[in-house]
PDB file of C-alpha atoms in Angstrom:
ATOM      1  CA  UNK A   1     221.706  13.267 180.914  1.00 48.00           C
ATOM      2  CA  UNK A   2     218.392  15.045 179.902  1.00 53.00           C
ATOM      3  CA  UNK A   3     215.336  15.869 177.883  1.00 50.00           C
ATOM      4  CA  UNK A   4     215.009  19.173 179.674  1.00 45.00           C
ATOM      5  CA  UNK A   5     216.999  21.320 177.233  1.00 42.00           C
ATOM      6  CA  UNK A   6     214.469  20.662 174.503  1.00 42.00           C
ATOM      7  CA  UNK A   7     211.835  22.324 176.642  1.00 40.00           C
ATOM      8  CA  UNK A   8     213.719  25.594 177.203  1.00 39.00           C
ATOM      9  CA  UNK A   9     214.327  26.418 173.541  1.00 38.00           C
ATOM     10  CA  UNK A  10     211.161  28.413 173.048  1.00 35.00           C
ATOM     11  CA  UNK A  11     212.943  31.469 174.452  1.00 35.00           C
ATOM     12  CA  UNK A  12     216.167  32.530 172.723  1.00 37.00           C
ATOM     13  CA  UNK A  13     217.579  33.677 176.065  1.00 36.00           C
ATOM     14  CA  UNK A  14     217.342  30.092 177.415  1.00 39.00           C
ATOM     15  CA  UNK A  15     219.393  28.055 174.988  1.00 78.00           C
ATOM     16  CA  UNK A  16     221.674  26.441 177.555  1.00 88.00           C
ATOM     17  CA  UNK A  17     221.655  22.660 177.012  1.00 91.00           C
ATOM     18  CA  UNK A  18     223.052  20.674 179.960  1.00 95.00           C
ATOM     19  CA  UNK A  19     223.064  16.895 179.576  1.00 96.00           C
ATOM     20  CA  UNK A  20     221.751  16.277 183.089  1.00 94.00           C
ATOM     21  CA  UNK A  21     219.485  15.103 184.621  1.00 91.00           C
ATOM     22  CA  UNK A  22     217.713  12.000 183.281  1.00 93.00           C
ATOM     23  CA  UNK A  23     218.593   8.771 181.474  1.00 96.00           C
ATOM     24  CA  UNK A  24     218.899  10.037 177.904  1.00 96.00           C
ATOM     25  CA  UNK A  25     221.236  12.412 176.086  1.00 97.00           C
ATOM     26  CA  UNK A  26     220.179  15.604 174.255  1.00 95.00           C
ATOM     27  CA  UNK A  27     221.362  16.108 170.663  1.00 95.00           C
ATOM     28  CA  UNK A  28     222.258  19.790 171.181  1.00 94.00           C
ATOM     29  CA  UNK A  29     225.861  20.996 171.507  1.00 96.00           C
ATOM     30  CA  UNK A  30     227.540  23.799 173.451  1.00 95.00           C
ATOM     31  CA  UNK A  31     228.335  26.891 171.394  1.00 92.00           C
ATOM     32  CA  UNK A  32     231.917  27.475 170.224  1.00 92.00           C
ATOM     33  CA  UNK A  33     234.139  28.929 172.933  1.00 92.00           C
ATOM     34  CA  UNK A  34     231.778  28.115 175.814  1.00 94.00           C
ATOM     35  CA  UNK A  35     232.349  25.634 178.640  1.00 96.00           C
ATOM     36  CA  UNK A  36     229.596  23.754 180.467  1.00 97.00           C
ATOM     37  CA  UNK A  37     230.372  22.292 183.909  1.00 98.00           C
ATOM     38  CA  UNK A  38     227.716  19.736 184.925  1.00 98.00           C
ATOM     39  CA  UNK A  39     228.096  18.210 188.383  1.00 97.00           C
ATOM     40  CA  UNK A  40     226.093  15.794 190.467  1.00 96.00           C
ATOM     41  CA  UNK A  41     226.157  16.908 194.090  1.00 94.00           C
ATOM     42  CA  UNK A  42     225.297  13.305 194.981  1.00 93.00           C
ATOM     43  CA  UNK A  43     224.150  10.125 193.181  1.00 95.00           C
ATOM     44  CA  UNK A  44     222.762   7.343 195.370  1.00 95.00           C
ATOM     45  CA  UNK A  45     222.052   3.902 193.906  1.00 96.00           C
ATOM     46  CA  UNK A  46     220.183   1.404 196.104  1.00 93.00           C
ATOM     47  CA  UNK A  47     220.435  -2.181 194.875  1.00 91.00           C
ATOM     48  CA  UNK A  48     219.185  -4.853 197.303  1.00 82.00           C
ATOM     49  CA  UNK A  49     221.184  -3.345 200.152  1.00 71.00           C
ATOM     50  CA  UNK A  50     224.413  -2.859 198.150  1.00 83.00           C
ATOM     51  CA  UNK A  51     224.441   0.939 197.982  1.00 92.00           C
ATOM     52  CA  UNK A  52     226.700   3.027 195.726  1.00 95.00           C
ATOM     53  CA  UNK A  53     227.180   6.751 196.343  1.00 95.00           C
ATOM     54  CA  UNK A  54     228.980   9.075 193.928  1.00 96.00           C
ATOM     55  CA  UNK A  55     230.065  12.562 195.018  1.00 96.00           C
ATOM     56  CA  UNK A  56     230.876  15.289 192.499  1.00 96.00           C
ATOM     57  CA  UNK A  57     230.408  13.196 189.345  1.00 97.00           C
ATOM     58  CA  UNK A  58     231.312  15.870 186.759  1.00 98.00           C
ATOM     59  CA  UNK A  59     231.062  16.321 182.996  1.00 98.00           C
ATOM     60  CA  UNK A  60     232.968  19.128 181.243  1.00 98.00           C
ATOM     61  CA  UNK A  61     231.727  20.095 177.748  1.00 98.00           C
ATOM     62  CA  UNK A  62     233.752  22.516 175.609  1.00 97.00           C
ATOM     63  CA  UNK A  63     232.318  23.941 172.396  1.00 95.00           C
ATOM     64  CA  UNK A  64     234.863  23.543 169.581  1.00 97.00           C
ATOM     65  CA  UNK A  65     232.439  24.817 166.942  1.00 94.00           C
ATOM     66  CA  UNK A  66     228.696  25.402 166.872  1.00 89.00           C
ATOM     67  CA  UNK A  67     228.224  21.726 165.938  1.00 95.00           C
ATOM     68  CA  UNK A  68     231.104  20.000 167.724  1.00 97.00           C
ATOM     69  CA  UNK A  69     232.030  19.724 171.388  1.00 97.00           C
ATOM     70  CA  UNK A  70     234.660  17.858 173.408  1.00 98.00           C
ATOM     71  CA  UNK A  71     233.722  16.141 176.676  1.00 98.00           C
ATOM     72  CA  UNK A  72     235.617  15.015 179.770  1.00 98.00           C
ATOM     73  CA  UNK A  73     233.893  13.074 182.548  1.00 98.00           C
ATOM     74  CA  UNK A  74     235.252  11.996 185.943  1.00 97.00           C
ATOM     75  CA  UNK A  75     234.025  11.067 189.423  1.00 96.00           C
ATOM     76  CA  UNK A  76     236.365  12.344 192.166  1.00 95.00           C
ATOM     77  CA  UNK A  77     234.859  10.229 194.965  1.00 95.00           C
ATOM     78  CA  UNK A  78     232.623   7.180 195.229  1.00 95.00           C
ATOM     79  CA  UNK A  79     231.619   4.619 197.836  1.00 94.00           C
ATOM     80  CA  UNK A  80     230.545   1.037 197.078  1.00 93.00           C
ATOM     81  CA  UNK A  81     230.683  -2.249 198.957  1.00 85.00           C
ATOM     82  CA  UNK A  82     232.402  -0.682 201.959  1.00 87.00           C
ATOM     83  CA  UNK A  83     235.195   0.740 199.787  1.00 92.00           C
ATOM     84  CA  UNK A  84     235.898   4.213 198.443  1.00 94.00           C
ATOM     85  CA  UNK A  85     237.878   5.578 195.513  1.00 93.00           C
ATOM     86  CA  UNK A  86     237.905   7.680 192.371  1.00 95.00           C
ATOM     87  CA  UNK A  87     236.206   6.845 189.092  1.00 95.00           C
ATOM     88  CA  UNK A  88     237.403   6.227 185.551  1.00 96.00           C
ATOM     89  CA  UNK A  89     237.938   9.042 183.011  1.00 97.00           C
ATOM     90  CA  UNK A  90     235.666   9.336 179.978  1.00 98.00           C
ATOM     91  CA  UNK A  91     236.651  11.274 176.829  1.00 98.00           C
ATOM     92  CA  UNK A  92     234.096  11.985 174.104  1.00 98.00           C
ATOM     93  CA  UNK A  93     233.211  14.102 171.089  1.00 98.00           C
ATOM     94  CA  UNK A  94     229.646  15.097 170.257  1.00 98.00           C
ATOM     95  CA  UNK A  95     228.973  16.033 166.622  1.00 98.00           C
ATOM     96  CA  UNK A  96     225.560  17.515 165.913  1.00 96.00           C
ATOM     97  CA  UNK A  97     224.089  16.553 162.533  1.00 97.00           C
ATOM     98  CA  UNK A  98     221.024  18.809 162.530  1.00 94.00           C
ATOM     99  CA  UNK A  99     219.917  21.815 164.626  1.00 93.00           C
ATOM    100  CA  UNK A 100     222.750  22.153 167.174  1.00 93.00           C
ATOM    101  CA  UNK A 101     220.501  24.253 169.436  1.00 91.00           C
ATOM    102  CA  UNK A 102     218.198  21.251 169.863  1.00 88.00           C
ATOM    103  CA  UNK A 103     215.195  22.868 168.201  1.00 89.00           C
ATOM    104  CA  UNK A 104     212.816  21.127 165.804  1.00 93.00           C
ATOM    105  CA  UNK A 105     214.316  17.784 164.769  1.00 96.00           C
ATOM    106  CA  UNK A 106     217.839  17.397 166.140  1.00 96.00           C
ATOM    107  CA  UNK A 107     220.327  14.518 165.925  1.00 97.00           C
ATOM    108  CA  UNK A 108     223.943  13.862 166.910  1.00 98.00           C
ATOM    109  CA  UNK A 109     226.702  11.258 167.159  1.00 98.00           C
ATOM    110  CA  UNK A 110     228.677  10.882 170.394  1.00 98.00           C
ATOM    111  CA  UNK A 111     231.584   8.400 170.330  1.00 98.00           C
ATOM    112  CA  UNK A 112     233.413   7.946 173.639  1.00 98.00           C
ATOM    113  CA  UNK A 113     236.235   6.016 175.315  1.00 98.00           C
ATOM    114  CA  UNK A 114     236.679   5.315 179.036  1.00 97.00           C
ATOM    115  CA  UNK A 115     240.164   4.957 180.532  1.00 96.00           C
ATOM    116  CA  UNK A 116     240.637   2.732 183.632  1.00 95.00           C
ATOM    117  CA  UNK A 117     241.849   5.518 185.922  1.00 92.00           C
ATOM    118  CA  UNK A 118     239.643   4.542 188.869  1.00 88.00           C
ATOM    119  CA  UNK A 119     240.151   2.080 191.660  1.00 85.00           C
ATOM    120  CA  UNK A 120     238.342  -1.104 192.564  1.00 87.00           C
ATOM    121  CA  UNK A 121     235.437   0.616 194.329  1.00 90.00           C
ATOM    122  CA  UNK A 122     233.808   2.351 191.348  1.00 93.00           C
ATOM    123  CA  UNK A 123     236.302   1.870 188.483  1.00 92.00           C
ATOM    124  CA  UNK A 124     235.591  -0.694 185.742  1.00 93.00           C
ATOM    125  CA  UNK A 125     239.164  -1.996 185.643  1.00 92.00           C
ATOM    126  CA  UNK A 126     239.762  -1.881 181.872  1.00 94.00           C
ATOM    127  CA  UNK A 127     239.266   0.240 178.770  1.00 96.00           C
ATOM    128  CA  UNK A 128     235.759   0.663 177.341  1.00 97.00           C
ATOM    129  CA  UNK A 129     234.299   2.479 174.337  1.00 98.00           C
ATOM    130  CA  UNK A 130     230.955   3.129 172.733  1.00 98.00           C
ATOM    131  CA  UNK A 131     228.712   5.253 170.538  1.00 98.00           C
ATOM    132  CA  UNK A 132     225.649   7.227 171.640  1.00 98.00           C
ATOM    133  CA  UNK A 133     223.099   8.448 169.063  1.00 98.00           C
ATOM    134  CA  UNK A 134     220.703  11.041 170.511  1.00 98.00           C
ATOM    135  CA  UNK A 135     217.641  12.291 168.581  1.00 98.00           C
ATOM    136  CA  UNK A 136     215.225  14.973 169.720  1.00 96.00           C
ATOM    137  CA  UNK A 137     211.842  16.035 168.294  1.00 97.00           C
ATOM    138  CA  UNK A 138     209.897  19.166 169.279  1.00 94.00           C
ATOM    139  CA  UNK A 139     206.231  18.114 169.448  1.00 95.00           C
ATOM    140  CA  UNK A 140     204.915  21.619 170.071  1.00 92.00           C
ATOM    141  CA  UNK A 141     202.698  22.838 172.930  1.00 91.00           C
ATOM    142  CA  UNK A 142     205.604  22.576 175.374  1.00 91.00           C
ATOM    143  CA  UNK A 143     206.221  18.880 174.704  1.00 95.00           C
ATOM    144  CA  UNK A 144     209.299  17.114 173.340  1.00 95.00           C
ATOM    145  CA  UNK A 145     210.335  13.572 172.473  1.00 97.00           C
ATOM    146  CA  UNK A 146     213.856  12.305 173.133  1.00 96.00           C
ATOM    147  CA  UNK A 147     215.317   9.059 171.766  1.00 98.00           C
ATOM    148  CA  UNK A 148     218.802   7.839 172.675  1.00 98.00           C
ATOM    149  CA  UNK A 149     220.474   4.719 171.288  1.00 98.00           C
ATOM    150  CA  UNK A 150     223.793   3.346 172.550  1.00 98.00           C
ATOM    151  CA  UNK A 151     226.150   0.496 171.701  1.00 98.00           C
ATOM    152  CA  UNK A 152     229.160  -0.230 173.938  1.00 98.00           C
ATOM    153  CA  UNK A 153     232.238  -2.369 174.206  1.00 97.00           C
ATOM    154  CA  UNK A 154     231.700  -2.711 177.958  1.00 97.00           C
ATOM    155  CA  UNK A 155     234.166  -4.102 180.498  1.00 96.00           C
ATOM    156  CA  UNK A 156     233.614  -7.702 181.644  1.00 96.00           C
ATOM    157  CA  UNK A 157     232.454  -8.297 185.208  1.00 93.00           C
ATOM    158  CA  UNK A 158     235.846  -9.835 186.062  1.00 93.00           C
ATOM    159  CA  UNK A 159     237.443  -6.463 185.076  1.00 93.00           C
ATOM    160  CA  UNK A 160     239.424  -7.939 182.158  1.00 90.00           C
ATOM    161  CA  UNK A 161     238.283  -7.788 178.537  1.00 91.00           C
ATOM    162  CA  UNK A 162     235.156  -6.431 176.879  1.00 96.00           C
ATOM    163  CA  UNK A 163     231.773  -7.537 175.621  1.00 96.00           C
ATOM    164  CA  UNK A 164     228.820  -6.008 173.749  1.00 97.00           C
ATOM    165  CA  UNK A 165     226.109  -3.983 175.466  1.00 97.00           C
ATOM    166  CA  UNK A 166     223.210  -2.293 173.640  1.00 98.00           C
ATOM    167  CA  UNK A 167     220.694   0.119 175.112  1.00 97.00           C
ATOM    168  CA  UNK A 168     218.106   2.765 174.421  1.00 98.00           C
ATOM    169  CA  UNK A 169     216.036   5.466 176.130  1.00 98.00           C
ATOM    170  CA  UNK A 170     212.714   6.991 175.145  1.00 98.00           C
ATOM    171  CA  UNK A 171     211.306   9.961 176.990  1.00 97.00           C
ATOM    172  CA  UNK A 172     208.628  12.630 176.963  1.00 97.00           C
ATOM    173  CA  UNK A 173     209.290  16.085 178.368  1.00 94.00           C
ATOM    174  CA  UNK A 174     206.847  18.804 179.400  1.00 94.00           C
ATOM    175  CA  UNK A 175     207.495  22.507 180.001  1.00 92.00           C
ATOM    176  CA  UNK A 176     205.900  23.585 183.284  1.00 94.00           C
ATOM    177  CA  UNK A 177     206.992  27.227 182.938  1.00 92.00           C
ATOM    178  CA  UNK A 178     209.615  29.295 181.131  1.00 87.00           C
ATOM    179  CA  UNK A 179     212.234  28.056 183.622  1.00 91.00           C
ATOM    180  CA  UNK A 180     210.974  24.715 184.937  1.00 94.00           C
ATOM    181  CA  UNK A 181     210.606  21.474 182.968  1.00 93.00           C
ATOM    182  CA  UNK A 182     210.071  17.822 183.744  1.00 96.00           C
ATOM    183  CA  UNK A 183     210.698  14.591 181.849  1.00 97.00           C
ATOM    184  CA  UNK A 184     209.528  10.986 182.102  1.00 98.00           C
ATOM    185  CA  UNK A 185     211.828   8.356 180.560  1.00 98.00           C
ATOM    186  CA  UNK A 186     212.145   4.602 180.190  1.00 98.00           C
ATOM    187  CA  UNK A 187     215.507   3.026 179.395  1.00 98.00           C
ATOM    188  CA  UNK A 188     216.723  -0.527 178.807  1.00 98.00           C
ATOM    189  CA  UNK A 189     220.226  -1.994 178.363  1.00 98.00           C
ATOM    190  CA  UNK A 190     221.079  -5.570 177.339  1.00 97.00           C
ATOM    191  CA  UNK A 191     224.511  -6.527 178.644  1.00 96.00           C
ATOM    192  CA  UNK A 192     226.074  -9.696 177.194  1.00 96.00           C
ATOM    193  CA  UNK A 193     228.702 -10.195 179.901  1.00 95.00           C
ATOM    194  CA  UNK A 194     230.440 -13.610 179.790  1.00 95.00           C
ATOM    195  CA  UNK A 195     229.402 -14.053 183.437  1.00 93.00           C
ATOM    196  CA  UNK A 196     225.742 -13.874 182.409  1.00 94.00           C
ATOM    197  CA  UNK A 197     223.474 -11.814 180.171  1.00 96.00           C
ATOM    198  CA  UNK A 198     221.305  -9.204 181.892  1.00 96.00           C
ATOM    199  CA  UNK A 199     218.722  -6.657 180.749  1.00 97.00           C
ATOM    200  CA  UNK A 200     218.482  -3.607 182.996  1.00 97.00           C
ATOM    201  CA  UNK A 201     215.248  -1.613 182.693  1.00 98.00           C
ATOM    202  CA  UNK A 202     214.617   1.720 184.432  1.00 98.00           C
ATOM    203  CA  UNK A 203     211.836   4.319 184.598  1.00 98.00           C
ATOM    204  CA  UNK A 204     212.793   7.842 185.622  1.00 98.00           C
ATOM    205  CA  UNK A 205     211.311  11.212 186.505  1.00 98.00           C
ATOM    206  CA  UNK A 206     213.547  14.297 186.382  1.00 97.00           C
ATOM    207  CA  UNK A 207     213.098  18.014 187.005  1.00 97.00           C
ATOM    208  CA  UNK A 208     215.241  20.952 185.909  1.00 96.00           C
ATOM    209  CA  UNK A 209     215.076  24.595 186.981  1.00 96.00           C
ATOM    210  CA  UNK A 210     216.886  27.218 184.882  1.00 93.00           C
ATOM    211  CA  UNK A 211     217.705  29.725 187.599  1.00 95.00           C
ATOM    212  CA  UNK A 212     219.305  31.962 184.943  1.00 93.00           C
ATOM    213  CA  UNK A 213     220.311  31.700 181.287  1.00 91.00           C
ATOM    214  CA  UNK A 214     223.543  29.929 182.304  1.00 95.00           C
ATOM    215  CA  UNK A 215     222.702  28.089 185.527  1.00 96.00           C
ATOM    216  CA  UNK A 216     220.486  25.040 186.184  1.00 97.00           C
ATOM    217  CA  UNK A 217     219.522  23.099 189.304  1.00 97.00           C
ATOM    218  CA  UNK A 218     218.149  19.579 188.853  1.00 97.00           C
ATOM    219  CA  UNK A 219     216.901  16.455 190.588  1.00 97.00           C
ATOM    220  CA  UNK A 220     215.982  12.997 189.373  1.00 97.00           C
ATOM    221  CA  UNK A 221     214.725   9.626 190.545  1.00 98.00           C
ATOM    222  CA  UNK A 222     214.814   6.293 188.681  1.00 98.00           C
ATOM    223  CA  UNK A 223     213.270   2.973 189.683  1.00 97.00           C
ATOM    224  CA  UNK A 224     214.250  -0.486 188.488  1.00 96.00           C
ATOM    225  CA  UNK A 225     211.552  -2.413 186.615  1.00 97.00           C
ATOM    226  CA  UNK A 226     213.050  -5.900 186.802  1.00 96.00           C
ATOM    227  CA  UNK A 227     215.415  -8.043 188.867  1.00 94.00           C
ATOM    228  CA  UNK A 228     218.468  -7.091 186.770  1.00 94.00           C
ATOM    229  CA  UNK A 229     218.028  -3.405 187.637  1.00 95.00           C
ATOM    230  CA  UNK A 230     218.965  -1.431 190.756  1.00 95.00           C
ATOM    231  CA  UNK A 231     216.034  -0.814 193.084  1.00 96.00           C
ATOM    232  CA  UNK A 232     216.316   2.976 193.141  1.00 96.00           C
ATOM    233  CA  UNK A 233     218.580   5.784 191.923  1.00 96.00           C
ATOM    234  CA  UNK A 234     218.455   9.321 193.342  1.00 97.00           C
ATOM    235  CA  UNK A 235     220.382  12.346 192.062  1.00 97.00           C
ATOM    236  CA  UNK A 236     220.659  16.093 192.588  1.00 97.00           C
ATOM    237  CA  UNK A 237     222.997  18.365 190.638  1.00 97.00           C
ATOM    238  CA  UNK A 238     223.958  21.720 189.166  1.00 98.00           C
ATOM    239  CA  UNK A 239     225.082  22.893 185.731  1.00 97.00           C
ATOM    240  CA  UNK A 240     226.822  26.160 184.820  1.00 97.00           C
ATOM    241  CA  UNK A 241     227.826  27.584 181.442  1.00 96.00           C
ATOM    242  CA  UNK A 242     230.810  29.901 181.110  1.00 95.00           C
TER     243      UNK A 242
END
């Protein structure tokens, strides 16, 4: 998910707002009748030798109105701990409250639910739900501020039952050209799992290139800032609007 859309809004021809890459979520929504397909070619998480690789992690976003979109997320293949399998299915609605194109001051609500469709390799094992609240502010001079808050009923580590998890992301984006933008973000999540409370903290750098009005290439890297966090996360992906 990304700050980068906020940086492309200066030109009316570049109003495509993919949610990738990055840690945060933009407040903009897809226009009515349009579909955005946002796919990670590969996500690689390195965590003290226990690597996780996701292939084709995809988010579909369908514009129901100019302020409301439906979302479907799924990972068709993942590898973790010597096992492989498919991921869970996430269903969500994003309702924009102000400036659905992401310009100026923009805000949205994004409730979601995750169904335990995946296997033991990368699936959580039970139902989960949560609410994401993204806020974006255009600072002018090619800069933007992105804030994302999230509260979840996350699945317990033993794969049965749920517990509270609360997180947030703050980021600063910079427009390098009409088509290329970068973002620096810091995110933290406190997870009150019955097996032990953890606070994951990450710093990330992401880059997006709008090849055309409807097509973006992206890459991102995130580093863990404490022992509760994965050592490194790498991602490359593509997004296409239809």
